Amino acid sequence: LVGELHPDLVLMDINMGGMSGIDATRAIVGSHPEAMVVLLSTYDLADLPPEARTSGAAAYVPKDDFGVRAIRRLWESRGDADFRQPV
């Protein structure tokens, strides 16, 4: 769908049926680097799968912290988002 819709922002769950969100993020970032991909899940930051950090995602947001404010902060900091900083 990213190829058809050309979104600026993609919210990606890490755990999905079929392809993992991490693999999907790699594919999206590889073919559409202009799209900002943010990983979402219930993992604590310290418990993220190691490949999440190298997937090309701009950031990770725990689902408990997800909301309008988190999206606004991510969008305002695009390019500066970092897995080490809470959103």
CSV table of N, CA and C in Angstrom, one decimal:
chain,number,residue,atom,x,y,z
A,1,LEU,N,0.8,-1.2,0.0
A,1,LEU,CA,0.0,0.0,0.0
A,1,LEU,C,0.8,1.3,0.0
A,2,VAL,N,2.0,1.2,0.6
A,2,VAL,CA,2.9,2.4,0.6
A,2,VAL,C,3.2,2.9,-0.8
A,3,GLY,N,3.4,1.9,-1.7
A,3,GLY,CA,3.7,2.3,-3.1
A,3,GLY,C,2.5,2.9,-3.8
A,4,GLU,N,1.3,2.6,-3.4
A,4,GLU,CA,0.1,3.2,-4.0
A,4,GLU,C,-0.3,4.5,-3.3
A,5,LEU,N,-0.2,4.6,-2.0
A,5,LEU,CA,-0.7,5.7,-1.2
A,5,LEU,C,0.4,6.8,-1.0
A,6,HIS,N,1.6,6.4,-1.0
A,6,HIS,CA,2.7,7.4,-0.7
A,6,HIS,C,2.5,8.1,0.6
A,7,PRO,N,2.4,7.4,1.7
A,7,PRO,CA,2.1,8.2,3.0
A,7,PRO,C,3.4,8.8,3.5
A,8,ASP,N,3.3,9.9,4.3
A,8,ASP,CA,4.4,10.5,4.9
A,8,ASP,C,4.8,9.7,6.2
A,9,LEU,N,3.8,9.1,6.8
A,9,LEU,CA,4.0,8.4,8.1
A,9,LEU,C,3.3,7.0,8.0
A,10,VAL,N,4.1,6.0,8.5
A,10,VAL,CA,3.6,4.7,8.6
A,10,VAL,C,3.7,4.2,10.0
A,11,LEU,N,2.7,3.8,10.6
A,11,LEU,CA,2.7,3.2,12.0
A,11,LEU,C,2.7,1.7,11.8
A,12,MET,N,3.7,1.0,12.3
A,12,MET,CA,3.9,-0.4,12.1
A,12,MET,C,4.0,-1.2,13.4
A,13,ASP,N,3.1,-2.1,13.5
A,13,ASP,CA,3.1,-3.1,14.6
A,13,ASP,C,4.3,-4.0,14.4
A,14,ILE,N,5.0,-4.3,15.4
A,14,ILE,CA,6.2,-5.3,15.3
A,14,ILE,C,5.7,-6.7,15.0
A,15,ASN,N,4.6,-7.1,15.7
A,15,ASN,CA,4.1,-8.5,15.6
A,15,ASN,C,2.9,-8.5,14.8
A,16,MET,N,3.0,-9.1,13.6
A,16,MET,CA,1.9,-9.2,12.7
A,16,MET,C,1.8,-10.7,12.1
A,17,GLY,N,0.7,-11.0,11.6
A,17,GLY,CA,0.6,-12.3,10.9
A,17,GLY,C,1.4,-12.3,9.6
A,18,GLY,N,2.0,-13.3,9.2
A,18,GLY,CA,2.7,-13.3,7.9
A,18,GLY,C,4.0,-12.7,8.1
A,19,MET,N,4.2,-11.6,7.5
A,19,MET,CA,5.5,-10.8,7.5
A,19,MET,C,5.6,-10.1,8.9
A,20,SER,N,6.8,-10.1,9.5
A,20,SER,CA,6.9,-9.3,10.7
A,20,SER,C,7.0,-7.8,10.4
A,21,GLY,N,6.6,-7.0,11.4
A,21,GLY,CA,6.6,-5.5,11.2
A,21,GLY,C,8.0,-5.0,10.9
A,22,ILE,N,9.0,-5.7,11.5
A,22,ILE,CA,10.4,-5.3,11.3
A,22,ILE,C,10.8,-5.6,9.8
A,23,ASP,N,10.4,-6.7,9.3
A,23,ASP,CA,10.7,-7.0,7.9
A,23,ASP,C,10.0,-6.1,7.0
A,24,ALA,N,8.7,-5.8,7.3
A,24,ALA,CA,7.9,-4.8,6.5
A,24,ALA,C,8.5,-3.4,6.5
A,25,THR,N,9.1,-3.0,7.7
A,25,THR,CA,9.7,-1.7,7.8
A,25,THR,C,10.9,-1.7,6.9
A,26,ARG,N,11.7,-2.7,7.0
A,26,ARG,CA,12.9,-2.7,6.1
A,26,ARG,C,12.5,-2.6,4.6
A,27,ALA,N,11.5,-3.3,4.2
A,27,ALA,CA,11.0,-3.2,2.8
A,27,ALA,C,10.5,-1.8,2.5
A,28,ILE,N,9.8,-1.2,3.4
A,28,ILE,CA,9.2,0.1,3.1
A,28,ILE,C,10.3,1.2,3.0
A,29,VAL,N,11.2,1.1,4.0
A,29,VAL,CA,12.3,2.1,4.1
A,29,VAL,C,13.2,1.9,2.9
A,30,GLY,N,13.5,0.7,2.5
A,30,GLY,CA,14.3,0.4,1.3
A,30,GLY,C,13.7,0.9,0.0
A,31,SER,N,12.4,0.8,-0.2
A,31,SER,CA,11.8,1.3,-1.4
A,31,SER,C,11.2,2.6,-1.4
A,32,HIS,N,10.9,3.2,-0.2
A,32,HIS,CA,10.3,4.5,0.0
A,32,HIS,C,11.0,5.2,1.2
A,33,PRO,N,12.2,5.6,1.0
A,33,PRO,CA,12.9,6.2,2.1
A,33,PRO,C,12.3,7.5,2.6
A,34,GLU,N,11.4,8.1,1.8
A,34,GLU,CA,10.8,9.4,2.2
A,34,GLU,C,9.7,9.1,3.3
A,35,ALA,N,9.2,7.9,3.4
A,35,ALA,CA,8.2,7.6,4.4
A,35,ALA,C,8.8,7.4,5.8
A,36,MET,N,8.3,8.0,6.8
A,36,MET,CA,8.7,7.9,8.1
A,36,MET,C,8.0,6.7,8.7
A,37,VAL,N,8.7,5.6,9.1
A,37,VAL,CA,8.1,4.4,9.7
A,37,VAL,C,8.4,4.4,11.2
A,38,VAL,N,7.3,4.3,12.0
A,38,VAL,CA,7.4,4.2,13.5
A,38,VAL,C,6.9,2.8,13.9
A,39,LEU,N,7.7,2.1,14.7
A,39,LEU,CA,7.4,0.8,15.2
A,39,LEU,C,6.5,1.0,16.5
A,40,LEU,N,5.5,0.2,16.6
A,40,LEU,CA,4.7,0.1,17.8
A,40,LEU,C,4.6,-1.3,18.3
A,41,SER,N,4.6,-1.5,19.6
A,41,SER,CA,4.3,-2.8,20.2
A,41,SER,C,4.2,-2.6,21.7
A,42,THR,N,4.1,-3.8,22.4
A,42,THR,CA,4.0,-3.8,23.8
A,42,THR,C,5.3,-4.0,24.5
A,43,TYR,N,6.4,-4.2,23.7
A,43,TYR,CA,7.7,-4.4,24.3
A,43,TYR,C,8.1,-3.2,25.1
A,44,ASP,N,8.9,-3.4,26.2
A,44,ASP,CA,9.6,-2.4,26.8
A,44,ASP,C,10.8,-2.1,25.9
A,45,LEU,N,11.3,-0.9,25.9
A,45,LEU,CA,12.4,-0.5,25.0
A,45,LEU,C,13.6,-1.4,25.2
A,46,ALA,N,13.9,-1.8,26.4
A,46,ALA,CA,15.1,-2.7,26.6
A,46,ALA,C,14.8,-4.1,26.1
A,47,ASP,N,13.6,-4.5,25.8
A,47,ASP,CA,13.2,-5.8,25.4
A,47,ASP,C,13.0,-5.9,23.9
A,48,LEU,N,13.2,-4.8,23.2
A,48,LEU,CA,12.9,-4.9,21.7
A,48,LEU,C,13.8,-5.9,21.1
A,49,PRO,N,13.3,-6.6,20.1
A,49,PRO,CA,14.2,-7.5,19.3
A,49,PRO,C,15.3,-6.6,18.7
A,50,PRO,N,16.6,-7.1,18.7
A,50,PRO,CA,17.7,-6.3,18.3
A,50,PRO,C,17.5,-5.8,16.8
A,51,GLU,N,16.9,-6.5,16.0
A,51,GLU,CA,16.8,-6.1,14.6
A,51,GLU,C,15.8,-4.9,14.4
A,52,ALA,N,15.0,-4.6,15.5
A,52,ALA,CA,14.2,-3.4,15.4
A,52,ALA,C,15.0,-2.1,15.3
A,53,ARG,N,16.1,-2.1,15.9
A,53,ARG,CA,17.0,-0.9,15.9
A,53,ARG,C,17.7,-0.7,14.6
A,54,THR,N,17.8,-1.8,13.8
A,54,THR,CA,18.5,-1.7,12.5
A,54,THR,C,17.5,-1.8,11.3
A,55,SER,N,16.2,-1.7,11.6
A,55,SER,CA,15.2,-1.9,10.6
A,55,SER,C,15.0,-0.7,9.7
A,56,GLY,N,15.5,0.5,10.1
A,56,GLY,CA,15.3,1.7,9.4
A,56,GLY,C,14.1,2.5,9.9
A,57,ALA,N,13.5,2.0,11.0
A,57,ALA,CA,12.4,2.8,11.6
A,57,ALA,C,12.9,4.0,12.2
A,58,ALA,N,12.2,5.1,12.2
A,58,ALA,CA,12.6,6.4,12.8
A,58,ALA,C,12.6,6.3,14.3
A,59,ALA,N,11.6,5.5,14.9
A,59,ALA,CA,11.5,5.5,16.3
A,59,ALA,C,10.6,4.3,16.7
A,60,TYR,N,10.6,4.1,18.0
A,60,TYR,CA,9.7,3.0,18.6
A,60,TYR,C,8.8,3.7,19.6
A,61,VAL,N,7.5,3.4,19.6
A,61,VAL,CA,6.6,3.9,20.6
A,61,VAL,C,5.9,2.7,21.2
A,62,PRO,N,6.0,2.6,22.6
A,62,PRO,CA,5.2,1.5,23.2
A,62,PRO,C,3.7,1.8,23.0
A,63,LYS,N,2.9,0.8,22.8
A,63,LYS,CA,1.5,1.1,22.6
A,63,LYS,C,0.8,1.8,23.8
A,64,ASP,N,1.3,1.6,25.0
A,64,ASP,CA,0.7,2.3,26.1
A,64,ASP,C,1.0,3.8,26.0
A,65,ASP,N,2.0,4.2,25.3
A,65,ASP,CA,2.3,5.7,25.2
A,65,ASP,C,1.8,6.3,23.9
A,66,PHE,N,1.2,5.5,23.1
A,66,PHE,CA,0.8,5.9,21.8
A,66,PHE,C,-0.5,6.8,21.9
A,67,GLY,N,-0.4,7.9,21.1
A,67,GLY,CA,-1.6,8.8,21.1
A,67,GLY,C,-1.2,10.0,20.2
A,68,VAL,N,-2.1,11.0,20.2
A,68,VAL,CA,-1.9,12.2,19.4
A,68,VAL,C,-0.6,12.9,19.8
A,69,ARG,N,-0.4,13.0,21.1
A,69,ARG,CA,0.8,13.7,21.5
A,69,ARG,C,2.1,13.1,21.0
A,70,ALA,N,2.1,11.7,21.1
A,70,ALA,CA,3.3,11.0,20.6
A,70,ALA,C,3.5,11.2,19.1
A,71,ILE,N,2.4,11.1,18.3
A,71,ILE,CA,2.5,11.3,16.9
A,71,ILE,C,3.0,12.7,16.6
A,72,ARG,N,2.5,13.7,17.3
A,72,ARG,CA,2.9,15.1,17.1
A,72,ARG,C,4.4,15.3,17.4
A,73,ARG,N,4.9,14.7,18.5
A,73,ARG,CA,6.3,14.8,18.9
A,73,ARG,C,7.2,14.1,17.8
A,74,LEU,N,6.7,12.9,17.4
A,74,LEU,CA,7.5,12.2,16.3
A,74,LEU,C,7.6,13.0,15.0
A,75,TRP,N,6.5,13.6,14.6
A,75,TRP,CA,6.4,14.3,13.4
A,75,TRP,C,7.3,15.6,13.5
A,76,GLU,N,7.2,16.3,14.6
A,76,GLU,CA,8.0,17.5,14.8
A,76,GLU,C,9.5,17.2,14.9
A,77,SER,N,9.9,16.0,15.3
A,77,SER,CA,11.3,15.7,15.5
A,77,SER,C,11.8,14.7,14.3
A,78,ARG,N,11.0,14.6,13.3
A,78,ARG,CA,11.4,13.6,12.2
A,78,ARG,C,12.8,14.0,11.8
A,79,GLY,N,13.6,12.9,11.6
A,79,GLY,CA,15.0,13.0,11.3
A,79,GLY,C,15.9,13.1,12.5
A,80,ASP,N,15.3,13.4,13.7
A,80,ASP,CA,16.0,13.5,14.9
A,80,ASP,C,15.5,12.4,15.9
A,81,ALA,N,14.5,11.6,15.5
A,81,ALA,CA,14.0,10.6,16.4
A,81,ALA,C,15.1,9.6,16.7
A,82,ASP,N,15.0,9.0,17.9
A,82,ASP,CA,16.1,8.1,18.3
A,82,ASP,C,15.5,7.0,19.2
A,83,PHE,N,15.9,5.7,19.0
A,83,PHE,CA,15.4,4.7,19.9
A,83,PHE,C,15.8,4.9,21.3
A,84,ARG,N,16.9,5.6,21.6
A,84,ARG,CA,17.3,5.8,23.0
A,84,ARG,C,16.5,6.8,23.7
A,85,GLN,N,15.8,7.6,23.1
A,85,GLN,CA,15.0,8.7,23.7
A,85,GLN,C,13.5,8.2,23.8
A,86,PRO,N,12.9,8.4,24.9
A,86,PRO,CA,11.4,8.1,24.9
A,86,PRO,C,10.7,9.2,24.1
A,87,VAL,N,9.6,8.7,23.5
A,87,VAL,CA,8.8,9.6,22.7
A,87,VAL,C,7.7,10.3,23.6
